[in-house]
């Protein structure tokens, strides 16, 4: 009974080691800025915001404005 537990523990320790590609997995829960704009009730525009609206952020990695 001890041998399978020891092997399982060893396998878990080997898998949990930090690998070079782990940094790619950190962005899985991150939402893009245009999603957050739409979620907050804004719209993404490449031109300036219309009258009676204001800029509340950016969209598409800073290439557009989020207007609300």
mmCIF file of N, CA and C in Angstrom:
data_model
loop_
_atom_site.group_PDB
_atom_site.id
_atom_site.type_symbol
_atom_site.label_atom_id
_atom_site.label_comp_id
_atom_site.label_asym_id
_atom_site.label_seq_id
_atom_site.Cartn_x
_atom_site.Cartn_y
_atom_site.Cartn_z
ATOM 1 N N UNK A 1 0.817 -1.197 0.000
ATOM 2 C CA UNK A 1 0.000 0.000 0.000
ATOM 3 C C UNK A 1 0.863 1.264 0.000
ATOM 4 N N UNK A 2 2.025 1.185 0.585
ATOM 5 C CA UNK A 2 2.891 2.354 0.637
ATOM 6 C C UNK A 2 3.514 2.669 -0.713
ATOM 7 N N UNK A 3 3.822 1.661 -1.487
ATOM 8 C CA UNK A 3 4.495 1.882 -2.763
ATOM 9 C C UNK A 3 3.631 2.676 -3.738
ATOM 10 N N UNK A 4 2.346 2.336 -3.946
ATOM 11 C CA UNK A 4 1.532 3.149 -4.867
ATOM 12 C C UNK A 4 1.376 4.597 -4.382
ATOM 13 N N UNK A 5 1.246 4.788 -3.082
ATOM 14 C CA UNK A 5 1.120 6.153 -2.550
ATOM 15 C C UNK A 5 2.411 6.934 -2.764
ATOM 16 N N UNK A 6 3.530 6.267 -2.565
ATOM 17 C CA UNK A 6 4.813 6.928 -2.771
ATOM 18 C C UNK A 6 5.023 7.281 -4.240
ATOM 19 N N UNK A 7 4.633 6.382 -5.136
ATOM 20 C CA UNK A 7 4.737 6.668 -6.566
ATOM 21 C C UNK A 7 3.808 7.811 -6.980
ATOM 22 N N UNK A 8 2.610 7.836 -6.424
ATOM 23 C CA UNK A 8 1.673 8.903 -6.729
ATOM 24 C C UNK A 8 2.187 10.253 -6.218
ATOM 25 N N UNK A 9 2.749 10.253 -5.032
ATOM 26 C CA UNK A 9 3.320 11.478 -4.478
ATOM 27 C C UNK A 9 4.482 11.970 -5.339
ATOM 28 N N UNK A 10 5.329 11.067 -5.778
ATOM 29 C CA UNK A 10 6.457 11.428 -6.633
ATOM 30 C C UNK A 10 5.967 12.005 -7.963
ATOM 31 N N UNK A 11 4.942 11.384 -8.529
ATOM 32 C CA UNK A 11 4.384 11.880 -9.785
ATOM 33 C C UNK A 11 3.789 13.276 -9.610
ATOM 34 N N UNK A 12 3.080 13.494 -8.527
ATOM 35 C CA UNK A 12 2.492 14.818 -8.265
ATOM 36 C C UNK A 12 3.575 15.880 -8.092
ATOM 37 N N UNK A 13 4.627 15.558 -7.420
ATOM 38 C CA UNK A 13 5.724 16.509 -7.231
ATOM 39 C C UNK A 13 6.422 16.836 -8.547
ATOM 40 N N UNK A 14 6.579 15.844 -9.404
ATOM 41 C CA UNK A 14 7.217 16.076 -10.698
ATOM 42 C C UNK A 14 6.348 16.945 -11.599
ATOM 43 N N UNK A 15 5.049 16.714 -11.564
ATOM 44 C CA UNK A 15 4.136 17.469 -12.416
ATOM 45 C C UNK A 15 3.994 18.905 -11.924
ATOM 46 N N UNK A 16 4.110 19.116 -10.627
ATOM 47 C CA UNK A 16 3.898 20.451 -10.071
ATOM 48 C C UNK A 16 5.108 21.365 -10.211
ATOM 49 N N UNK A 17 6.199 20.879 -10.741
ATOM 50 C CA UNK A 17 7.387 21.715 -10.924
ATOM 51 C C UNK A 17 7.105 22.795 -11.960
ATOM 52 N N UNK A 18 7.669 23.970 -11.762
ATOM 53 C CA UNK A 18 7.454 25.086 -12.684
ATOM 54 C C UNK A 18 8.189 24.805 -13.988
ATOM 55 N N UNK A 19 7.444 24.879 -15.077
ATOM 56 C CA UNK A 19 8.005 24.625 -16.401
ATOM 57 C C UNK A 19 8.150 25.946 -17.152
ATOM 58 N N UNK A 20 8.958 25.989 -18.216
ATOM 59 C CA UNK A 20 9.150 27.231 -18.967
ATOM 60 C C UNK A 20 7.868 27.775 -19.594
ATOM 61 N N UNK A 21 6.908 26.944 -19.948
ATOM 62 C CA UNK A 21 5.698 27.404 -20.615
ATOM 63 C C UNK A 21 4.567 27.764 -19.686
ATOM 64 N N UNK A 22 4.791 27.764 -18.396
ATOM 65 C CA UNK A 22 3.719 28.026 -17.451
ATOM 66 C C UNK A 22 3.213 29.455 -17.560
ATOM 67 N N UNK A 23 4.045 30.391 -17.963
ATOM 68 C CA UNK A 23 3.625 31.776 -18.097
ATOM 69 C C UNK A 23 2.511 31.962 -19.117
ATOM 70 N N UNK A 24 2.403 31.040 -20.058
ATOM 71 C CA UNK A 24 1.339 31.117 -21.050
ATOM 72 C C UNK A 24 -0.024 30.828 -20.442
ATOM 73 N N UNK A 25 -0.059 30.072 -19.356
ATOM 74 C CA UNK A 25 -1.322 29.686 -18.742
ATOM 75 C C UNK A 25 -1.891 30.761 -17.831
ATOM 76 N N UNK A 26 -1.121 31.769 -17.491
ATOM 77 C CA UNK A 26 -1.614 32.784 -16.562
ATOM 78 C C UNK A 26 -2.667 33.673 -17.191
ATOM 79 N N UNK A 27 -2.742 33.748 -18.503
ATOM 80 C CA UNK A 27 -3.714 34.624 -19.152
ATOM 81 C C UNK A 27 -5.029 33.920 -19.445
ATOM 82 N N UNK A 28 -5.231 32.709 -18.978
ATOM 83 C CA UNK A 28 -6.465 31.995 -19.277
ATOM 84 C C UNK A 28 -7.683 32.663 -18.655
ATOM 85 N N UNK A 29 -7.566 33.211 -17.463
ATOM 86 C CA UNK A 29 -8.695 33.845 -16.814
ATOM 87 C C UNK A 29 -8.831 35.322 -17.122
ATOM 88 N N UNK A 30 -7.924 35.887 -17.889
ATOM 89 C CA UNK A 30 -7.927 37.319 -18.194
ATOM 90 C C UNK A 30 -8.860 37.599 -19.366
ATOM 91 N N UNK A 31 -9.766 38.546 -19.189
ATOM 92 C CA UNK A 31 -10.688 38.934 -20.256
ATOM 93 C C UNK A 31 -10.096 40.078 -21.075
ATOM 94 N N UNK A 32 -10.329 40.082 -22.383
ATOM 95 C CA UNK A 32 -9.829 41.183 -23.210
ATOM 96 C C UNK A 32 -10.517 42.498 -22.843
ATOM 97 N N UNK A 33 -9.870 43.602 -23.165
ATOM 98 C CA UNK A 33 -10.415 44.902 -22.787
ATOM 99 C C UNK A 33 -11.725 45.223 -23.497
ATOM 100 N N UNK A 34 -11.932 44.749 -24.731
ATOM 101 C CA UNK A 34 -13.197 45.036 -25.401
ATOM 102 C C UNK A 34 -14.350 44.276 -24.754
ATOM 103 N N UNK A 35 -14.085 43.103 -24.191
ATOM 104 C CA UNK A 35 -15.128 42.372 -23.466
ATOM 105 C C UNK A 35 -15.551 43.151 -22.227
ATOM 106 N N UNK A 36 -14.579 43.687 -21.502
ATOM 107 C CA UNK A 36 -14.890 44.456 -20.299
ATOM 108 C C UNK A 36 -15.636 45.736 -20.657
ATOM 109 N N UNK A 37 -15.333 46.327 -21.808
ATOM 110 C CA UNK A 37 -16.032 47.530 -22.250
ATOM 111 C C UNK A 37 -17.510 47.223 -22.486
ATOM 112 N N UNK A 38 -17.789 46.162 -23.227
ATOM 113 C CA UNK A 38 -19.175 45.803 -23.509
ATOM 114 C C UNK A 38 -19.909 45.384 -22.240
ATOM 115 N N UNK A 39 -19.220 44.723 -21.351
ATOM 116 C CA UNK A 39 -19.835 44.284 -20.103
ATOM 117 C C UNK A 39 -20.252 45.481 -19.243
ATOM 118 N N UNK A 40 -19.479 46.571 -19.309
ATOM 119 C CA UNK A 40 -19.795 47.778 -18.542
ATOM 120 C C UNK A 40 -20.756 48.704 -19.273
ATOM 121 N N UNK A 41 -21.298 48.268 -20.406
ATOM 122 C CA UNK A 41 -22.287 49.072 -21.123
ATOM 123 C C UNK A 41 -21.707 50.028 -22.131
ATOM 124 N N UNK A 42 -20.462 49.894 -22.473
ATOM 125 C CA UNK A 42 -19.828 50.781 -23.442
ATOM 126 C C UNK A 42 -19.798 50.186 -24.835
ATOM 127 N N UNK A 43 -19.286 50.973 -25.756
ATOM 128 C CA UNK A 43 -19.090 50.516 -27.129
ATOM 129 C C UNK A 43 -17.671 50.865 -27.560
ATOM 130 N N UNK A 44 -17.104 50.037 -28.380
ATOM 131 C CA UNK A 44 -15.745 50.255 -28.870
ATOM 132 C C UNK A 44 -15.796 50.984 -30.208
ATOM 133 N N UNK A 45 -15.090 52.099 -30.279
ATOM 134 C CA UNK A 45 -15.053 52.894 -31.502
ATOM 135 C C UNK A 45 -13.617 53.263 -31.840
ATOM 136 N N UNK A 46 -13.287 53.185 -33.130
ATOM 137 C CA UNK A 46 -11.956 53.599 -33.574
ATOM 138 C C UNK A 46 -11.879 55.113 -33.734
ATOM 139 N N UNK A 47 -13.025 55.761 -33.962
ATOM 140 C CA UNK A 47 -13.041 57.224 -34.078
ATOM 141 C C UNK A 47 -13.317 57.823 -32.696
ATOM 142 N N UNK A 48 -13.458 59.135 -32.631
ATOM 143 C CA UNK A 48 -13.730 59.781 -31.349
ATOM 144 C C UNK A 48 -15.145 59.441 -30.871
ATOM 145 N N UNK A 49 -15.353 59.587 -29.590
ATOM 146 C CA UNK A 49 -16.660 59.272 -29.008
ATOM 147 C C UNK A 49 -17.698 60.290 -29.454
ATOM 148 N N UNK A 50 -18.953 59.860 -29.652
ATOM 149 C CA UNK A 50 -20.015 60.791 -30.043
ATOM 150 C C UNK A 50 -20.303 61.820 -28.943
ATOM 151 N N UNK A 51 -21.093 62.821 -29.286
ATOM 152 C CA UNK A 51 -21.483 63.855 -28.332
ATOM 153 C C UNK A 51 -22.255 63.217 -27.184
ATOM 154 N N UNK A 52 -22.092 63.744 -26.013
ATOM 155 C CA UNK A 52 -22.739 63.291 -24.772
ATOM 156 C C UNK A 52 -22.271 61.908 -24.310
ATOM 157 N N UNK A 53 -21.143 61.460 -24.792
ATOM 158 C CA UNK A 53 -20.511 60.242 -24.274
ATOM 159 C C UNK A 53 -19.093 60.587 -23.877
ATOM 160 N N UNK A 54 -18.519 59.745 -23.061
ATOM 161 C CA UNK A 54 -17.140 59.990 -22.649
ATOM 162 C C UNK A 54 -16.331 58.702 -22.751
ATOM 163 N N UNK A 55 -15.036 58.872 -22.822
ATOM 164 C CA UNK A 55 -14.119 57.735 -22.907
ATOM 165 C C UNK A 55 -13.979 57.129 -21.508
ATOM 166 N N UNK A 56 -14.262 55.822 -21.399
ATOM 167 C CA UNK A 56 -14.126 55.145 -20.106
ATOM 168 C C UNK A 56 -13.027 54.095 -20.122
ATOM 169 N N UNK A 57 -12.372 53.925 -21.262
ATOM 170 C CA UNK A 57 -11.297 52.940 -21.351
ATOM 171 C C UNK A 57 -10.846 52.764 -22.788
ATOM 172 N N UNK A 58 -10.146 51.663 -23.019
ATOM 173 C CA UNK A 58 -9.665 51.359 -24.365
ATOM 174 C C UNK A 58 -10.153 49.976 -24.782
ATOM 175 N N UNK A 59 -10.065 49.727 -26.077
ATOM 176 C CA UNK A 59 -10.450 48.432 -26.642
ATOM 177 C C UNK A 59 -9.354 47.964 -27.600
ATOM 178 N N UNK A 60 -9.308 46.681 -27.826
ATOM 179 C CA UNK A 60 -8.385 46.083 -28.784
ATOM 180 C C UNK A 60 -6.942 46.505 -28.529
ATOM 181 N N UNK A 61 -6.521 46.336 -27.300
ATOM 182 C CA UNK A 61 -5.161 46.631 -26.857
ATOM 183 C C UNK A 61 -4.770 48.093 -27.082
ATOM 184 N N UNK A 62 -5.690 49.002 -26.827
ATOM 185 C CA UNK A 62 -5.408 50.429 -26.930
ATOM 186 C C UNK A 62 -5.601 51.027 -28.300
ATOM 187 N N UNK A 63 -6.047 50.259 -29.288
ATOM 188 C CA UNK A 63 -6.214 50.777 -30.643
ATOM 189 C C UNK A 63 -7.544 51.512 -30.820
ATOM 190 N N UNK A 64 -8.518 51.258 -29.946
ATOM 191 C CA UNK A 64 -9.837 51.898 -30.031
ATOM 192 C C UNK A 64 -10.193 52.439 -28.655
ATOM 193 N N UNK A 65 -11.278 53.234 -28.623
ATOM 194 C CA UNK A 65 -11.741 53.825 -27.378
ATOM 195 C C UNK A 65 -13.041 53.165 -26.945
ATOM 196 N N UNK A 66 -13.207 53.040 -25.639
ATOM 197 C CA UNK A 66 -14.451 52.529 -25.082
ATOM 198 C C UNK A 66 -15.269 53.742 -24.645
ATOM 199 N N UNK A 67 -16.411 53.941 -25.286
ATOM 200 C CA UNK A 67 -17.254 55.110 -25.022
ATOM 201 C C UNK A 67 -18.540 54.675 -24.315
ATOM 202 N N UNK A 68 -18.956 55.508 -23.363
ATOM 203 C CA UNK A 68 -20.210 55.238 -22.650
ATOM 204 C C UNK A 68 -20.912 56.539 -22.368
#
